[in-house]
Structure formats: C-alpha cells, structure tokens
C-alpha cells in the first residue's frame, strides 16, 4: 500500500500528508492505545500531527514518541487561552509535555467568531504569545483555528489583521449546502490562495450533533460517519478542493483506519460520486447547530 499523498502547506513549503493526525483522539486513551494509533499513522505515511493543550492527555501521549520521530513529522499544537502571559505559560508547558524544544506550528485555538478574534488580537492577547514563540525559536509558524458557522468569515478577517501562516477551518458537504456558509468559505479560500496560506480542514467526516438521549459511541463531541462508504465520500469531496492542504482526522482512534482507507480510495472516487453518496446520507446536518464544548 502506498503512502498517503502529500500537499504543500502554503508558503511554509512543508509537504504535509493530506491526512493530518488529529491528536484529540488521544485525549482519554492509555499509552498502549495511543502507541498503536500513532504507529498506524506513521506506517501509512502520515507526517503531520496536530494536538492542543486542551486535548486532555494527548500531548502526554505524543511526548514519548518525539525523541524518536521529531525530525520526521510536522508537529503542531494550540493554545486556547486568550491572555498573552497565560498563553505563553501554556505554550511552554506544551513543549514540556511533548518532550521537544520546538514545534513547527503554534495555533491560536477555537477562534470561531469576531468576539474571540478581538480577544486574541487585542494588545495583551494570546497572538502576542504565539508570535513571541516564533521569534524565540519555540515555533516555526503561527496559525489560527476555529469552529462554528462563523469560522470562515472570522478567519478571513483574521488574515486581514495578521499574516497567519496557516488556517484550520471547517468544511464538509452538508455545510457547503448552505449558500451563506459556502460563500464565506469561498472568500476565505480565495484569500488563503492569494496569501499562500496553508488551509487545513476540520469536521470533514462529521455527520451531525449527537441526538439525545443516544449514548455517544465515539469520543467526538459530534456524531461522525463511521461507515467506509460515507467516510470515503467525505474525504474525497473535501480533498477535491485544490486549495485544501489537508484534513484533520476525527477525534477517535477507531476512525483512523477508515480515513486511511478513504485516502487510498481517492483515485476511484470522483467529486460527483462523493457528493451523490453524501446526498444519500440520512440524518446529515451541521455539527454546529449546537457546540457542546
């Protein structure tokens, strides 16, 4: 089986695997489970790992791997704190937990609306901490992430305020059926291409909010697709967008094999076939109707 394909991560120039290891999947697992999942990812050719200080024990689970693989992977983490000094302390704690003296990317996390953007970009906000991390060699680049229906428009405004190297924003087929959301995403896509920003995607395989009182079968805060046909279609549809540099895998280790198989099937799935398969999916809706995090 061939390695996962790669795309250039904007002006950073890194050839990142189109599947980005979403380390939220390691938040609540033991080290043995984490080790098996990381090994599966590496064996598949995944070379970009994305974690966050707020993902439970995820940084601690990745830490033992870093002395062995640090020069082989693009490592990104995030700070969700909004004050400069608090974010600076969190960034340094992340480095300790990850057992490394630098990451390739620090991202201001969960900036999904204008109010959050104002908090991180204000004087004394966390953007000053992440830019300091880059200046002092603790990070190679600075990015921004966010959830919600306002995320693409918020990230477009963020790029007007600061030259972020990367953006992590939501996109899937059902979100794109909303004309307003699609227009906001397309405006963001045009701007990231103009600035040569790396555009990474989250929630590609999200199906809907968990219906209540259904027991949550996965560690994700939304209900994901968990059948190969729909996941293959979801991956193929998002990666048919040339501006997309990669998609973060969902936050449950049990879903990773399905994403790896979906990437393997990309040559056999046209965007039209993917869209048709997703259009047939039942109970498919935005995961952002309710965000319980």
mmCIF file of C-alpha atoms in Angstrom:
data_model
loop_
_atom_site.group_PDB
_atom_site.id
_atom_site.type_symbol
_atom_site.label_atom_id
_atom_site.label_comp_id
_atom_site.label_asym_id
_atom_site.label_seq_id
_atom_site.Cartn_x
_atom_site.Cartn_y
_atom_site.Cartn_z
ATOM 1 C CA UNK A 1 0.000 0.000 0.000
ATOM 2 C CA UNK A 2 1.404 3.382 -0.979
ATOM 3 C CA UNK A 3 1.957 6.225 1.439
ATOM 4 C CA UNK A 4 -0.660 8.911 1.987
ATOM 5 C CA UNK A 5 -0.313 11.624 -0.653
ATOM 6 C CA UNK A 6 1.136 14.984 0.307
ATOM 7 C CA UNK A 7 0.345 18.610 -0.458
ATOM 8 C CA UNK A 8 2.388 21.758 0.064
ATOM 9 C CA UNK A 9 1.421 23.573 3.277
ATOM 10 C CA UNK A 10 1.253 27.034 1.761
ATOM 11 C CA UNK A 11 4.282 29.284 1.950
ATOM 12 C CA UNK A 12 5.763 27.148 4.729
ATOM 13 C CA UNK A 13 6.675 24.752 1.939
ATOM 14 C CA UNK A 14 6.260 21.611 4.027
ATOM 15 C CA UNK A 15 4.938 18.627 2.100
ATOM 16 C CA UNK A 16 2.248 17.561 4.565
ATOM 17 C CA UNK A 17 0.253 14.374 4.325
ATOM 18 C CA UNK A 18 -3.328 15.132 3.278
ATOM 19 C CA UNK A 19 -4.424 13.253 6.386
ATOM 20 C CA UNK A 20 -3.363 15.240 9.441
ATOM 21 C CA UNK A 21 -3.302 13.178 12.599
ATOM 22 C CA UNK A 22 -5.982 14.695 14.835
ATOM 23 C CA UNK A 23 -4.492 14.001 18.260
ATOM 24 C CA UNK A 24 -7.720 14.884 20.046
ATOM 25 C CA UNK A 25 -8.211 11.140 19.566
ATOM 26 C CA UNK A 26 -5.566 10.591 22.268
ATOM 27 C CA UNK A 27 -7.235 12.749 24.923
ATOM 28 C CA UNK A 28 -8.553 9.892 27.052
ATOM 29 C CA UNK A 29 -6.743 6.726 25.900
ATOM 30 C CA UNK A 30 -3.940 4.838 27.606
ATOM 31 C CA UNK A 31 -0.382 4.890 26.280
ATOM 32 C CA UNK A 32 -0.629 1.473 24.629
ATOM 33 C CA UNK A 33 -3.697 2.528 22.656
ATOM 34 C CA UNK A 34 -2.014 5.792 21.716
ATOM 35 C CA UNK A 35 1.127 3.958 20.623
ATOM 36 C CA UNK A 36 -0.833 1.637 18.327
ATOM 37 C CA UNK A 37 -2.649 4.558 16.731
ATOM 38 C CA UNK A 38 0.495 6.637 16.204
ATOM 39 C CA UNK A 39 2.264 3.614 14.731
ATOM 40 C CA UNK A 40 -0.633 3.047 12.321
ATOM 41 C CA UNK A 41 -0.457 6.684 11.232
ATOM 42 C CA UNK A 42 3.295 6.612 10.695
ATOM 43 C CA UNK A 43 3.112 3.337 8.784
ATOM 44 C CA UNK A 44 0.501 4.909 6.482
ATOM 45 C CA UNK A 45 2.790 7.861 5.745
ATOM 46 C CA UNK A 46 1.067 10.483 7.898
ATOM 47 C CA UNK A 47 3.731 13.074 8.682
ATOM 48 C CA UNK A 48 1.685 15.939 10.180
ATOM 49 C CA UNK A 49 0.410 15.710 13.766
ATOM 50 C CA UNK A 50 -1.990 18.237 15.264
ATOM 51 C CA UNK A 51 -2.587 18.451 19.012
ATOM 52 C CA UNK A 52 -3.677 21.078 21.549
ATOM 53 C CA UNK A 53 -3.046 21.895 25.175
ATOM 54 C CA UNK A 54 -6.759 21.372 25.852
ATOM 55 C CA UNK A 55 -6.909 17.837 24.423
ATOM 56 C CA UNK A 56 -6.767 16.004 27.734
ATOM 57 C CA UNK A 57 -3.661 13.794 27.905
ATOM 58 C CA UNK A 58 -2.961 13.957 24.158
ATOM 59 C CA UNK A 59 0.307 15.912 24.429
ATOM 60 C CA UNK A 60 1.483 13.475 27.103
ATOM 61 C CA UNK A 61 0.661 10.518 24.840
ATOM 62 C CA UNK A 62 2.615 12.001 21.926
ATOM 63 C CA UNK A 63 5.549 13.031 24.099
ATOM 64 C CA UNK A 64 7.292 9.633 24.326
ATOM 65 C CA UNK A 65 7.357 9.463 20.525
ATOM 66 C CA UNK A 66 9.056 12.776 19.914
ATOM 67 C CA UNK A 67 12.648 11.801 20.785
ATOM 68 C CA UNK A 68 12.316 9.116 18.080
ATOM 69 C CA UNK A 69 10.324 10.825 15.336
ATOM 70 C CA UNK A 70 10.640 14.593 15.843
ATOM 71 C CA UNK A 71 12.684 15.098 12.670
ATOM 72 C CA UNK A 72 10.190 13.037 10.636
ATOM 73 C CA UNK A 73 6.957 14.860 11.463
ATOM 74 C CA UNK A 74 5.428 18.316 11.271
ATOM 75 C CA UNK A 75 4.222 18.943 14.820
ATOM 76 C CA UNK A 76 1.527 21.486 15.627
ATOM 77 C CA UNK A 77 -0.097 22.404 18.914
ATOM 78 C CA UNK A 78 -2.527 25.090 20.056
ATOM 79 C CA UNK A 79 -3.248 27.453 22.895
ATOM 80 C CA UNK A 80 -6.862 28.264 23.687
ATOM 81 C CA UNK A 81 -6.048 30.807 26.376
ATOM 82 C CA UNK A 82 -6.721 34.413 25.475
ATOM 83 C CA UNK A 83 -4.240 36.400 27.569
ATOM 84 C CA UNK A 84 -0.633 36.852 26.440
ATOM 85 C CA UNK A 85 1.031 35.747 29.680
ATOM 86 C CA UNK A 86 -1.282 32.791 30.285
ATOM 87 C CA UNK A 87 -0.853 31.591 26.694
ATOM 88 C CA UNK A 88 2.931 31.945 26.942
ATOM 89 C CA UNK A 89 2.986 29.727 30.019
ATOM 90 C CA UNK A 90 0.725 27.199 28.304
ATOM 91 C CA UNK A 91 2.940 27.059 25.213
ATOM 92 C CA UNK A 92 5.976 26.295 27.342
ATOM 93 C CA UNK A 93 4.050 23.631 29.243
ATOM 94 C CA UNK A 94 3.040 22.068 25.927
ATOM 95 C CA UNK A 95 6.681 21.819 24.894
ATOM 96 C CA UNK A 96 7.472 20.036 28.145
ATOM 97 C CA UNK A 97 4.571 17.634 27.718
ATOM 98 C CA UNK A 98 5.560 16.966 24.100
ATOM 99 C CA UNK A 99 9.192 16.374 25.107
ATOM 100 C CA UNK A 100 10.544 18.775 22.489
ATOM 101 C CA UNK A 101 12.167 22.198 22.436
ATOM 102 C CA UNK A 102 10.125 23.414 19.480
ATOM 103 C CA UNK A 103 7.019 22.766 17.426
ATOM 104 C CA UNK A 104 6.572 23.542 13.766
ATOM 105 C CA UNK A 105 3.315 25.415 14.296
ATOM 106 C CA UNK A 106 1.594 27.179 17.199
ATOM 107 C CA UNK A 107 -2.070 27.998 16.627
ATOM 108 C CA UNK A 108 -4.456 30.293 18.480
ATOM 109 C CA UNK A 109 -7.275 27.867 19.129
ATOM 110 C CA UNK A 110 -11.064 27.952 18.831
ATOM 111 C CA UNK A 111 -11.354 31.413 17.283
ATOM 112 C CA UNK A 112 -14.707 30.995 15.588
ATOM 113 C CA UNK A 113 -16.412 34.377 15.877
ATOM 114 C CA UNK A 114 -15.473 38.078 15.835
ATOM 115 C CA UNK A 115 -15.561 38.391 19.620
ATOM 116 C CA UNK A 116 -12.959 35.641 20.053
ATOM 117 C CA UNK A 117 -10.829 37.183 17.308
ATOM 118 C CA UNK A 118 -10.894 40.512 19.134
ATOM 119 C CA UNK A 119 -9.709 38.787 22.321
ATOM 120 C CA UNK A 120 -6.695 37.105 20.721
ATOM 121 C CA UNK A 121 -5.610 40.080 18.595
ATOM 122 C CA UNK A 122 -6.019 42.806 21.239
ATOM 123 C CA UNK A 123 -2.948 44.286 22.994
ATOM 124 C CA UNK A 124 -2.005 41.694 25.593
ATOM 125 C CA UNK A 125 -3.852 38.953 23.728
ATOM 126 C CA UNK A 126 -2.598 35.443 23.006
ATOM 127 C CA UNK A 127 -1.471 36.301 19.481
ATOM 128 C CA UNK A 128 1.439 38.137 21.075
ATOM 129 C CA UNK A 129 2.442 34.931 22.875
ATOM 130 C CA UNK A 130 2.426 32.787 19.747
ATOM 131 C CA UNK A 131 4.377 35.363 17.750
ATOM 132 C CA UNK A 132 6.906 35.534 20.599
ATOM 133 C CA UNK A 133 7.209 31.749 20.421
ATOM 134 C CA UNK A 134 8.122 32.011 16.765
ATOM 135 C CA UNK A 135 10.570 34.855 17.363
ATOM 136 C CA UNK A 136 12.346 32.873 20.097
ATOM 137 C CA UNK A 137 12.542 29.666 18.068
ATOM 138 C CA UNK A 138 9.952 27.704 20.036
ATOM 139 C CA UNK A 139 7.710 27.514 16.967
ATOM 140 C CA UNK A 140 8.291 27.670 13.255
ATOM 141 C CA UNK A 141 4.990 29.254 12.284
ATOM 142 C CA UNK A 142 1.767 30.824 13.576
ATOM 143 C CA UNK A 143 -1.762 29.670 12.753
ATOM 144 C CA UNK A 144 -5.397 30.105 13.726
ATOM 145 C CA UNK A 145 -8.234 27.591 14.193
ATOM 146 C CA UNK A 146 -11.946 27.768 14.878
ATOM 147 C CA UNK A 147 -15.307 26.015 14.903
ATOM 148 C CA UNK A 148 -18.800 27.173 14.056
ATOM 149 C CA UNK A 149 -20.813 28.694 11.252
ATOM 150 C CA UNK A 150 -18.931 31.998 11.538
ATOM 151 C CA UNK A 151 -15.468 30.438 11.377
ATOM 152 C CA UNK A 152 -14.664 31.025 7.674
ATOM 153 C CA UNK A 153 -15.691 34.693 7.828
ATOM 154 C CA UNK A 154 -13.807 35.126 11.099
ATOM 155 C CA UNK A 155 -10.674 33.560 9.631
ATOM 156 C CA UNK A 156 -10.926 35.810 6.588
ATOM 157 C CA UNK A 157 -10.951 38.818 8.907
ATOM 158 C CA UNK A 158 -8.059 37.302 10.859
ATOM 159 C CA UNK A 159 -5.962 37.232 7.699
ATOM 160 C CA UNK A 160 -6.692 40.933 7.225
ATOM 161 C CA UNK A 161 -5.344 41.642 10.714
ATOM 162 C CA UNK A 162 -2.292 39.376 10.763
ATOM 163 C CA UNK A 163 -0.383 37.253 8.201
ATOM 164 C CA UNK A 164 -1.116 33.852 9.697
ATOM 165 C CA UNK A 165 0.843 31.023 8.084
ATOM 166 C CA UNK A 166 -1.987 28.519 8.391
ATOM 167 C CA UNK A 167 -5.739 28.392 8.906
ATOM 168 C CA UNK A 168 -7.708 25.417 10.264
ATOM 169 C CA UNK A 169 -11.379 25.873 9.377
ATOM 170 C CA UNK A 170 -14.462 23.645 8.943
ATOM 171 C CA UNK A 171 -15.780 22.271 5.663
ATOM 172 C CA UNK A 172 -17.901 19.318 4.641
ATOM 173 C CA UNK A 173 -20.547 18.602 2.038
ATOM 174 C CA UNK A 174 -23.555 19.492 4.163
ATOM 175 C CA UNK A 175 -22.058 22.785 5.371
ATOM 176 C CA UNK A 176 -21.477 23.718 1.740
ATOM 177 C CA UNK A 177 -25.194 23.284 1.001
ATOM 178 C CA UNK A 178 -25.795 26.493 2.959
ATOM 179 C CA UNK A 179 -25.254 29.297 0.404
ATOM 180 C CA UNK A 180 -24.080 31.782 3.041
ATOM 181 C CA UNK A 181 -21.585 29.339 4.508
ATOM 182 C CA UNK A 182 -20.318 28.351 1.074
ATOM 183 C CA UNK A 183 -19.838 31.990 0.071
ATOM 184 C CA UNK A 184 -17.878 32.691 3.261
ATOM 185 C CA UNK A 185 -15.721 29.610 2.728
ATOM 186 C CA UNK A 186 -15.049 30.538 -0.917
ATOM 187 C CA UNK A 187 -13.976 34.034 0.117
ATOM 188 C CA UNK A 188 -11.591 32.510 2.654
ATOM 189 C CA UNK A 189 -10.269 30.051 0.070
ATOM 190 C CA UNK A 190 -9.536 32.878 -2.358
ATOM 191 C CA UNK A 191 -7.652 34.827 0.308
ATOM 192 C CA UNK A 192 -5.543 31.896 1.513
ATOM 193 C CA UNK A 193 -4.513 31.293 -2.073
ATOM 194 C CA UNK A 194 -3.683 34.975 -2.541
ATOM 195 C CA UNK A 195 -1.517 34.978 0.601
ATOM 196 C CA UNK A 196 -0.201 31.413 0.073
ATOM 197 C CA UNK A 197 -1.537 30.282 3.440
ATOM 198 C CA UNK A 198 -1.839 26.605 4.356
ATOM 199 C CA UNK A 199 -5.569 25.770 4.582
ATOM 200 C CA UNK A 200 -6.405 22.738 6.706
ATOM 201 C CA UNK A 201 -9.931 21.417 7.208
ATOM 202 C CA UNK A 202 -11.792 20.070 10.228
ATOM 203 C CA UNK A 203 -15.132 18.264 10.558
ATOM 204 C CA UNK A 204 -14.868 16.611 7.139
ATOM 205 C CA UNK A 205 -16.395 13.383 8.460
ATOM 206 C CA UNK A 206 -18.878 14.943 10.907
ATOM 207 C CA UNK A 207 -22.438 13.673 10.412
ATOM 208 C CA UNK A 208 -24.461 15.761 12.885
ATOM 209 C CA UNK A 209 -24.804 16.665 16.548
ATOM 210 C CA UNK A 210 -25.319 13.654 18.787
ATOM 211 C CA UNK A 211 -29.061 13.061 19.061
ATOM 212 C CA UNK A 212 -30.222 12.917 22.653
ATOM 213 C CA UNK A 213 -30.561 10.730 24.618
ATOM 214 C CA UNK A 214 -28.466 8.500 22.341
ATOM 215 C CA UNK A 215 -25.307 7.239 24.028
ATOM 216 C CA UNK A 216 -22.210 8.757 22.443
ATOM 217 C CA UNK A 217 -20.449 5.907 20.685
ATOM 218 C CA UNK A 218 -17.252 7.842 19.959
ATOM 219 C CA UNK A 219 -15.038 10.310 21.776
ATOM 220 C CA UNK A 220 -16.015 13.108 19.391
ATOM 221 C CA UNK A 221 -18.390 15.840 20.576
ATOM 222 C CA UNK A 222 -20.337 15.390 17.324
ATOM 223 C CA UNK A 223 -21.567 12.155 15.769
ATOM 224 C CA UNK A 224 -19.162 11.139 12.975
ATOM 225 C CA UNK A 225 -19.771 8.997 9.960
ATOM 226 C CA UNK A 226 -18.400 5.553 10.750
ATOM 227 C CA UNK A 227 -19.048 3.550 7.599
ATOM 228 C CA UNK A 228 -16.433 3.256 4.881
ATOM 229 C CA UNK A 229 -18.663 4.455 2.029
ATOM 230 C CA UNK A 230 -19.593 7.753 3.669
ATOM 231 C CA UNK A 231 -16.142 8.432 5.090
ATOM 232 C CA UNK A 232 -14.556 7.747 1.710
ATOM 233 C CA UNK A 233 -17.028 10.129 0.107
ATOM 234 C CA UNK A 234 -16.460 12.803 2.771
ATOM 235 C CA UNK A 235 -12.673 12.649 2.371
ATOM 236 C CA UNK A 236 -12.834 12.613 -1.427
ATOM 237 C CA UNK A 237 -15.251 15.546 -1.537
ATOM 238 C CA UNK A 238 -13.145 17.817 0.707
ATOM 239 C CA UNK A 239 -9.843 16.863 -0.928
ATOM 240 C CA UNK A 240 -11.290 17.606 -4.364
ATOM 241 C CA UNK A 241 -10.818 21.258 -3.379
ATOM 242 C CA UNK A 242 -7.308 22.149 -4.586
ATOM 243 C CA UNK A 243 -6.845 24.908 -2.015
ATOM 244 C CA UNK A 244 -7.119 22.374 0.825
ATOM 245 C CA UNK A 245 -3.727 21.185 2.061
ATOM 246 C CA UNK A 246 -5.072 18.510 4.402
ATOM 247 C CA UNK A 247 -7.871 17.324 6.670
ATOM 248 C CA UNK A 248 -7.608 16.598 10.374
ATOM 249 C CA UNK A 249 -8.676 13.066 11.218
ATOM 250 C CA UNK A 250 -11.578 12.735 13.714
ATOM 251 C CA UNK A 251 -11.021 12.609 17.445
ATOM 252 C CA UNK A 252 -11.364 8.856 17.991
ATOM 253 C CA UNK A 253 -8.621 6.312 17.317
ATOM 254 C CA UNK A 254 -11.173 3.793 15.967
ATOM 255 C CA UNK A 255 -11.939 6.016 12.991
ATOM 256 C CA UNK A 256 -8.354 6.435 11.773
ATOM 257 C CA UNK A 257 -8.253 3.166 9.752
ATOM 258 C CA UNK A 258 -11.369 4.274 7.866
ATOM 259 C CA UNK A 259 -9.751 7.606 6.968
ATOM 260 C CA UNK A 260 -6.577 5.873 5.802
ATOM 261 C CA UNK A 261 -8.619 3.555 3.603
ATOM 262 C CA UNK A 262 -10.598 6.552 2.301
ATOM 263 C CA UNK A 263 -7.382 8.249 1.199
ATOM 264 C CA UNK A 264 -6.282 5.039 -0.522
ATOM 265 C CA UNK A 265 -9.557 5.031 -2.497
ATOM 266 C CA UNK A 266 -9.231 8.632 -3.694
ATOM 267 C CA UNK A 267 -8.290 7.698 -7.299
ATOM 268 C CA UNK A 268 -11.518 5.705 -7.575
ATOM 269 C CA UNK A 269 -13.899 8.416 -6.325
ATOM 270 C CA UNK A 270 -14.853 11.484 -8.346
ATOM 271 C CA UNK A 271 -16.201 14.605 -6.617
ATOM 272 C CA UNK A 272 -19.556 13.932 -8.259
ATOM 273 C CA UNK A 273 -19.676 10.381 -6.922
ATOM 274 C CA UNK A 274 -18.683 11.616 -3.485
ATOM 275 C CA UNK A 275 -21.387 14.290 -3.483
ATOM 276 C CA UNK A 276 -24.017 11.769 -4.588
ATOM 277 C CA UNK A 277 -23.066 9.367 -1.801
ATOM 278 C CA UNK A 278 -23.234 12.128 0.791
ATOM 279 C CA UNK A 279 -26.545 13.416 -0.547
ATOM 280 C CA UNK A 280 -27.987 9.962 0.167
ATOM 281 C CA UNK A 281 -26.797 10.005 3.776
ATOM 282 C CA UNK A 282 -29.615 10.087 6.288
ATOM 283 C CA UNK A 283 -29.697 12.470 9.247
ATOM 284 C CA UNK A 284 -26.848 14.561 7.874
ATOM 285 C CA UNK A 285 -26.636 18.117 9.193
ATOM 286 C CA UNK A 286 -24.240 20.746 10.503
ATOM 287 C CA UNK A 287 -22.435 19.769 13.716
ATOM 288 C CA UNK A 288 -22.517 23.420 14.705
ATOM 289 C CA UNK A 289 -26.255 23.653 15.395
ATOM 290 C CA UNK A 290 -25.137 23.003 18.954
ATOM 291 C CA UNK A 291 -21.473 23.074 20.039
ATOM 292 C CA UNK A 292 -21.262 21.437 23.474
ATOM 293 C CA UNK A 293 -17.626 22.367 24.097
#
